[in-house]
Coordinates of C-alpha atoms and ligand atoms in Angstrom, one line a residue:
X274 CA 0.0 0.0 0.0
X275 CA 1.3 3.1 -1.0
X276 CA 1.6 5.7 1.6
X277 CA 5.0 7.4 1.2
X278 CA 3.9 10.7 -0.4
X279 CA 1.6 11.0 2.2
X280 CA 3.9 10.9 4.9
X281 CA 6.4 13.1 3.2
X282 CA 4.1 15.8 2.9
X283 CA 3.0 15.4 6.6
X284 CA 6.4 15.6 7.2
X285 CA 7.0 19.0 5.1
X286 CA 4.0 20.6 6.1
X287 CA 5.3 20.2 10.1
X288 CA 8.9 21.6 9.2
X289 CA 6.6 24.0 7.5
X290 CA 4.5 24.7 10.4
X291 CA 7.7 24.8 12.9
X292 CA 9.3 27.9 10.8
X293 CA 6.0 29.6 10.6
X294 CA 5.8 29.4 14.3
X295 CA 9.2 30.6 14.6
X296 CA 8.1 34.5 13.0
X297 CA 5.8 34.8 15.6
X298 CA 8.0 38.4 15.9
X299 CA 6.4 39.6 12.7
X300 CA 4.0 42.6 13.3
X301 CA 1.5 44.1 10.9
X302 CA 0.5 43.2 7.6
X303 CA 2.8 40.6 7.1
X304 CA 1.4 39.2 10.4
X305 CA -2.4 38.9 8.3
X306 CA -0.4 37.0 6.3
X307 CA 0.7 34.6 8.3
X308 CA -2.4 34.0 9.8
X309 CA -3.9 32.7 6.4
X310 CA -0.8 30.9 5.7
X311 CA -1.3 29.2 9.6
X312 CA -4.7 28.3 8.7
X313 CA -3.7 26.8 5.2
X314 CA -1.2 24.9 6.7
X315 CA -3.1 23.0 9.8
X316 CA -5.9 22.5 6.7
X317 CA -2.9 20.5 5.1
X318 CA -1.7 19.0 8.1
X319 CA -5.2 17.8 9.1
X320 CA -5.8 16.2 5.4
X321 CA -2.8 14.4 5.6
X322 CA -2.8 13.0 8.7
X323 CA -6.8 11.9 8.0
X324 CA -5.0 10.0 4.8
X325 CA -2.8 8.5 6.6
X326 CA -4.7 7.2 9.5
X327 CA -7.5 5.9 6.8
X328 CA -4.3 4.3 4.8
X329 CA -3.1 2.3 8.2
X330 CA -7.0 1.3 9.1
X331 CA -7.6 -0.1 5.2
X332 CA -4.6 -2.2 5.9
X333 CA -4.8 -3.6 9.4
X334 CA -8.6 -4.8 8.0
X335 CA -6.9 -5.9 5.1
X336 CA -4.7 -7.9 7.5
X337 CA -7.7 -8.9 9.5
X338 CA -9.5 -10.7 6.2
X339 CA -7.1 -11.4 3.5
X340 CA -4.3 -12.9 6.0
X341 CA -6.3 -13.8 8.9
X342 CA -4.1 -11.8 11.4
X343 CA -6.5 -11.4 14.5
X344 CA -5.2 -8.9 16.9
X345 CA -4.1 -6.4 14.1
X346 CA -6.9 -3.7 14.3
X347 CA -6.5 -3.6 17.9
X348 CA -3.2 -3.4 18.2
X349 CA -3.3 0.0 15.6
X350 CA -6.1 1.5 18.1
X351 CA -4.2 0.6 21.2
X352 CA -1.4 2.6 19.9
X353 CA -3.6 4.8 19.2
X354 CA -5.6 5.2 22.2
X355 CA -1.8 5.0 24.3
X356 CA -1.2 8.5 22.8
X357 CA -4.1 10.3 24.2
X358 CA -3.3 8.3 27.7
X359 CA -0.3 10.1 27.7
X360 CA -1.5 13.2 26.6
X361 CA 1.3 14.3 24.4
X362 CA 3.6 14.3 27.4
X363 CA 7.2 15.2 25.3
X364 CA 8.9 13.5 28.1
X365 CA 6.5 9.7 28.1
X366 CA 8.9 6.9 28.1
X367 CA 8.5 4.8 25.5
X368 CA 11.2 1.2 25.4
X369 CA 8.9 -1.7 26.4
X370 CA 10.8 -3.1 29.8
X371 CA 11.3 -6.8 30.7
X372 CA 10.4 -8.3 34.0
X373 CA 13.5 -6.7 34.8
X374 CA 13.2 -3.7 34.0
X375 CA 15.5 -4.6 31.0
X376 CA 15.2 -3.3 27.7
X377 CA 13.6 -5.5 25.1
X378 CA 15.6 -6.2 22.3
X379 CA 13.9 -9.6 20.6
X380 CA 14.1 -8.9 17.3
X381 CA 11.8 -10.7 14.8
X382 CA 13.8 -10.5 11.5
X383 CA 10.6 -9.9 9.8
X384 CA 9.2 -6.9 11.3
X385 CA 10.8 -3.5 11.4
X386 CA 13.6 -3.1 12.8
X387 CA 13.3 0.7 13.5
X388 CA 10.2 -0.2 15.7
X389 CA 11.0 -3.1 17.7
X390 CA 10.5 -2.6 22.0
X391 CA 8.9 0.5 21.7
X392 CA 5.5 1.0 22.7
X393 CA 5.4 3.2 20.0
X394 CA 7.4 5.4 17.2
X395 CA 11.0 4.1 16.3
X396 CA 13.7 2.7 19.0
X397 CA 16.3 5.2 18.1
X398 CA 14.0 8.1 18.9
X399 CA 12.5 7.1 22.1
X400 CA 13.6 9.8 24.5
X401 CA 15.6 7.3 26.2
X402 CA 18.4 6.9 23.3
X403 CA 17.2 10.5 21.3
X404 CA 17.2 12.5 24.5
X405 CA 14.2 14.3 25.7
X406 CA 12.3 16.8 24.2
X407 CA 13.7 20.3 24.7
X408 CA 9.8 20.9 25.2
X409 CA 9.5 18.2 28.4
X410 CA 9.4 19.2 31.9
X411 CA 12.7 18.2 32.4
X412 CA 15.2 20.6 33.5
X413 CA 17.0 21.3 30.0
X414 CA 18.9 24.6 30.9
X415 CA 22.1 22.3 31.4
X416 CA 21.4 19.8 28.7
X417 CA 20.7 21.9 25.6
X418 CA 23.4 22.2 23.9
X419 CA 22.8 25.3 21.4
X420 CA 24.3 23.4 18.7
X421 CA 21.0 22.6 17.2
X422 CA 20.8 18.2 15.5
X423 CA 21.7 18.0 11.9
X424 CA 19.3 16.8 9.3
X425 CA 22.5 16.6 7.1
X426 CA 24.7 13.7 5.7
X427 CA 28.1 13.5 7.7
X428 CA 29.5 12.6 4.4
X429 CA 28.3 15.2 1.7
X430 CA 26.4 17.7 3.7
X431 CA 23.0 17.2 2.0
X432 CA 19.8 16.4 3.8
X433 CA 19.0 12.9 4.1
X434 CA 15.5 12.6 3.1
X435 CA 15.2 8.8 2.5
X436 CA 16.2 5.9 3.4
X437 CA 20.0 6.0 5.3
X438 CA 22.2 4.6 7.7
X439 CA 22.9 5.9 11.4
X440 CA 25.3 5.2 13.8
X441 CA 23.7 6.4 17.0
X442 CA 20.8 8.6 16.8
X443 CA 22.2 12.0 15.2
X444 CA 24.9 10.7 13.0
X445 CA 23.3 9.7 9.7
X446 CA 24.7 9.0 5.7
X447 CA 23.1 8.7 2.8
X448 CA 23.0 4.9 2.2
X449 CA 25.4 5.3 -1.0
X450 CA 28.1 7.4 1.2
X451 CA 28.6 4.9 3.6
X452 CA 31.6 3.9 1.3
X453 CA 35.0 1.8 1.9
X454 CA 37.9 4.1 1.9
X455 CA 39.8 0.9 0.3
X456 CA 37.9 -0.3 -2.5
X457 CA 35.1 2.2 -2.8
X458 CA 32.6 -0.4 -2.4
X459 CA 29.4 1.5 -1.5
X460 CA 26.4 0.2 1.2
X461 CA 23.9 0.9 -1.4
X462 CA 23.2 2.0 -4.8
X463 CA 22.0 5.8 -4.9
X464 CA 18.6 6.6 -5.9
X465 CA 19.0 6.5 -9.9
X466 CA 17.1 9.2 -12.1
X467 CA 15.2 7.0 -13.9
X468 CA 13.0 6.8 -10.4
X469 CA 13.5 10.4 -10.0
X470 CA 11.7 10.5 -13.1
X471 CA 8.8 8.5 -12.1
X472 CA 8.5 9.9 -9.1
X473 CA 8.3 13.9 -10.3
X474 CA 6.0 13.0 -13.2
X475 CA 3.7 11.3 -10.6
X476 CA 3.7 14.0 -7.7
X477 CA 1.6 16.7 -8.5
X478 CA 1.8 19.1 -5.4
X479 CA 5.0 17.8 -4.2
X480 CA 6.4 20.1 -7.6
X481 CA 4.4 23.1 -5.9
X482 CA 6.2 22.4 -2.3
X483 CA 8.7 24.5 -3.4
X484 CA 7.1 27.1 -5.4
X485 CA 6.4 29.4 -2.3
X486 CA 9.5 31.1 -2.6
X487 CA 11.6 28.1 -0.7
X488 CA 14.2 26.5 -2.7
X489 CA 13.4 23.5 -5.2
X490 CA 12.9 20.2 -3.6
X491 CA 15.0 17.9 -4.6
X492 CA 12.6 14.8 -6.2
X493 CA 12.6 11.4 -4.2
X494 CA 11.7 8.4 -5.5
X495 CA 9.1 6.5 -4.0
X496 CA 10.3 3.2 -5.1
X497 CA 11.1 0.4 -2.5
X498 CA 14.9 -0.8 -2.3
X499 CA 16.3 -3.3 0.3
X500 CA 17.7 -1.6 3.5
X501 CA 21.8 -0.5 3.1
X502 CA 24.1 -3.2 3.6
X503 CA 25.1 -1.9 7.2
X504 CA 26.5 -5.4 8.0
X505 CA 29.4 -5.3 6.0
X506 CA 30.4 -1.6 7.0
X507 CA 32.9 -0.7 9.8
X508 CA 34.6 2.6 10.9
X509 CA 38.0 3.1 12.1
X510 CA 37.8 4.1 15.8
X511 CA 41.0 6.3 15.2
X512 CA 39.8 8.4 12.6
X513 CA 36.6 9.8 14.9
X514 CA 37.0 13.3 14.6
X515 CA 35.0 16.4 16.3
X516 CA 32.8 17.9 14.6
X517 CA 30.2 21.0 15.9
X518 CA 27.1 19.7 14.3
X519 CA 27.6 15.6 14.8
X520 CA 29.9 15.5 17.6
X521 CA 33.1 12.9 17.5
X522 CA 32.0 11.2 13.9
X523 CA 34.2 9.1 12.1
X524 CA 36.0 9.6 9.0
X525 CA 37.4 6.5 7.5
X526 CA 35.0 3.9 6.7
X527 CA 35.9 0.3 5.8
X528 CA 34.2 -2.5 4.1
X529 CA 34.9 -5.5 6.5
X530 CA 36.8 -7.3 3.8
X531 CA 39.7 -4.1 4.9
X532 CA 38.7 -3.9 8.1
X533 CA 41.3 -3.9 10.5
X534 CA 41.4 -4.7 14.4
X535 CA 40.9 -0.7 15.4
X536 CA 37.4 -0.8 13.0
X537 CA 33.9 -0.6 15.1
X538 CA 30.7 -1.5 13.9
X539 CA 27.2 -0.3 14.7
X540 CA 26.4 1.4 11.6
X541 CA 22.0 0.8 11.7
X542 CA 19.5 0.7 8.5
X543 CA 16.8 3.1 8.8
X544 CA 13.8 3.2 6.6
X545 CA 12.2 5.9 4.9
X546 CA 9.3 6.9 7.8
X547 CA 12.2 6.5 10.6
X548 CA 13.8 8.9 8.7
X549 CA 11.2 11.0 8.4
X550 CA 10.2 11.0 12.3
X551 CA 13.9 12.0 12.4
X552 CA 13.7 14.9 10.2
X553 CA 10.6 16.1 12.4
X554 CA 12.8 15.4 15.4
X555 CA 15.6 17.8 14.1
X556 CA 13.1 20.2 13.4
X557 CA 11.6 20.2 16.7
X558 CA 14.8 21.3 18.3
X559 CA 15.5 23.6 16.0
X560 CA 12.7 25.8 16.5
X561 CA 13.2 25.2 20.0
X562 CA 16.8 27.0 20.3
X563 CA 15.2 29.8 17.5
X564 CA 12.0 30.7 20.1
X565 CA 14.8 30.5 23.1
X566 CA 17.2 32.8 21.2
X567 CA 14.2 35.4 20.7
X568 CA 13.7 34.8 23.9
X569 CA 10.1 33.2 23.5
X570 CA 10.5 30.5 25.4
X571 CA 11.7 30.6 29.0
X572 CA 14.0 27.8 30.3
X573 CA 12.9 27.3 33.9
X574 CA 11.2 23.8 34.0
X575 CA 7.5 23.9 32.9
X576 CA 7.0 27.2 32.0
X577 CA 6.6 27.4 28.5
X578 CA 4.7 30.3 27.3
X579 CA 4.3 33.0 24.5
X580 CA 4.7 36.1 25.1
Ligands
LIG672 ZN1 25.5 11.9 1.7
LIG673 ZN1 36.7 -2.5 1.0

C-alpha cells in the first residue's frame, strides 16, 4: 500500500508549520499573512494525517481478512488510544521493559527493525536513546546544547530525506556514502534518475512544495529498495574526529573485507518513515533554540509560554 507521499508531505508541512511558528515576531500586515498561511497549513496537516490514519486502518482490515491476522486492528487502536493516555507528554517513556526492568531487544527479522521494543514510534528516537524533548518538563537549561541536531549527511552535507544509515541517533549517511575508503565499495546504490523520473511525473503538489518562494525540492523516489548493507560496514575508531554539528563522527569507513582490528561496527539501517520521524525530530529542536534565542521560550522547567 502506498503511503510514502503521504507521509512526506505530513512531514514537510510540520517543518513548514515549525518555521511559521518561529516568525511569531512579525507585526502588521505581514502578520495577516501569516495567519492565512497558519490556517492553510493545519488544513494541510489535518488532510494528511486523516490519509494516513484511513491508509493504516484499510490495511490492518486488510490484515484482519485477506491474511487472517486477528489482533491487528487492535493493536493499531491501542497505539492509538496510548497517545491520548499520555496526553502528548514530550517527556512519556516509550522502550517496552522486561520483568527486569531490562530493555527489550527480541528482534523478529521480519518486522521492522526501527520499531521493535517501543510501545510506540522508532527505537532510536524514544527519549531514552534520542534525549528528551527540549519541550518536556525536564530541566533542559544544562542539557541543551545550542548546537542545534543536523538533518544533514556526515558525508556530503545534503539532507537525508530517504532511506539512510545511522550510527547512533544523530549521525546519519546517505546509504550510498557509507563507502570503503579501500575499494570504494558502497552500502547501497543511490537513488538513480530514472525513479526520480517517475517519481516527479507522478507527484503533483510535491512540484508546488517549493514554489512558495523556498528552494526547489529535490525529487525522491518512491520506489522500494532493500535496507543499506550496514552489515558489511565498519569505521576506524581512530579516525573519529569532532565535529560541531555531529559530535566525535568518524571519517574513515571500511568494508569489513579491509577492516582492520581498530574498525567498530554499529552502523544501523533506517527506513524511509524512521527517517522521516527523524527529520521532524531535528526540526523540533531547531525551532526550540530559535524561540529560546528570541527569547520566546523561558527555560525554567515547565513554564513554557508565548509572550
Ligand atoms: Zn551523503
Ligand atoms: Zn573495501
Amino acid at each position: 500500500m502506498s503511503h510514502v507521499r503521504e507521509a512526506r508531505m505530513l512531514c514537510r508541512k510540520t517543518v513548514e508549520l515549525f518555521t511559521l511558528l518561529s516568525h511569531t515576531q512579525e507585526t502588521g500586515a505581514r502578520r495577516m499573512g501569516m495567519t492565512q498561511e497558519l490556517l492553510a497549513l493545519v488544513t494541510g496537516l489535518a488532510h494528511y494525517l486523516k490519509i494516513l490514519i484511513r491508509i493504516a486502518l484499510t490495511g490492518a482490515l486488510k490484515l484482519e481478512r485477506e491474511q487472517s491476522a486477528r489482533d491487528v486492528i487492535t493493536f493499531f487502536l491501542d497505539k492509538l488510544h496510548l497517545l491520548a493516555v499520555q496526553g502528548a507528554n514530550p517527556s512519556a517513556k516509550r522502550l517496552i521493559k522486561g520483568s527486569h526492568s531490562e530493555s527489550l531487544n527480541s528482534i523478529n527479522p521480519h518486522a521492522n527493525l526501527g520499531t521493535q521494543g517501543v510501545t510506540y514510534g522508532f527505537r532510536s528516537l524514544a527519549p531514552e536513546n534520542a534525549g528528551d524533548s527540549p519541550f518536556s518538563q525536564v530541566d533542559m537549561a544544562s542539557k541543551v546544547s545550542s548546537n542545534p541536531p543536523s538533518d544533514l549527511c556526515v558525508r556530503c552535507g545534503v539532507t537525508v530525506e530517504e532511506d539512510c544509515v545511522r550510527l547512533g541517533t544523530y549521525q546519519r549517511w546517505h546509504s550510498h556514502c557509507i563507502q570503503c575508503a579501500q575499494c570504494g565499495k558502497v552500502a547501497a546504490a543511490p537513488v538513480t534518475k530514472d525513479q526520480q523520473q517517475q517519481q516527479s511525473s507522478r507527484s503533483g503538489d510535491e512540484r508546488d512544495a517549493g514554489a512558495d518562494g523556498g528552494a526547489p525540492r529535490p525529487k525522491l523516489s518512491s520506489a522500494r529498495r532493500p535496507p543499506a548493507n550496514v552489515g558489511l560496514y565498519v569505521y576506524d575508531s581512530g579516525s573519529m574526529k569532532e565535529t560541531p554539528s555531529f559530535g566525535d563522527v568518524p571519517t574513515v569507513i571500511l568494508c569489513t573485507e579491509h577492516a582492520h582490528p581498530a574498525c567498530r561496527g554499529g552502523f544501523q539501517p533506517v527506513q524511509r518513515l524512521e527517517q522521516y520521524a527523524f527529520l521532524l525530530n531535528v526540526a523540533l529542536r531547531r525551532l526550540y533554540l530559535l524561540l529560546k534565542q528570541q527569547g520566546v521560550v523561558h527555560l525554567s522547567p515547565g513554564s513554557f509560554t508565548y509572550l
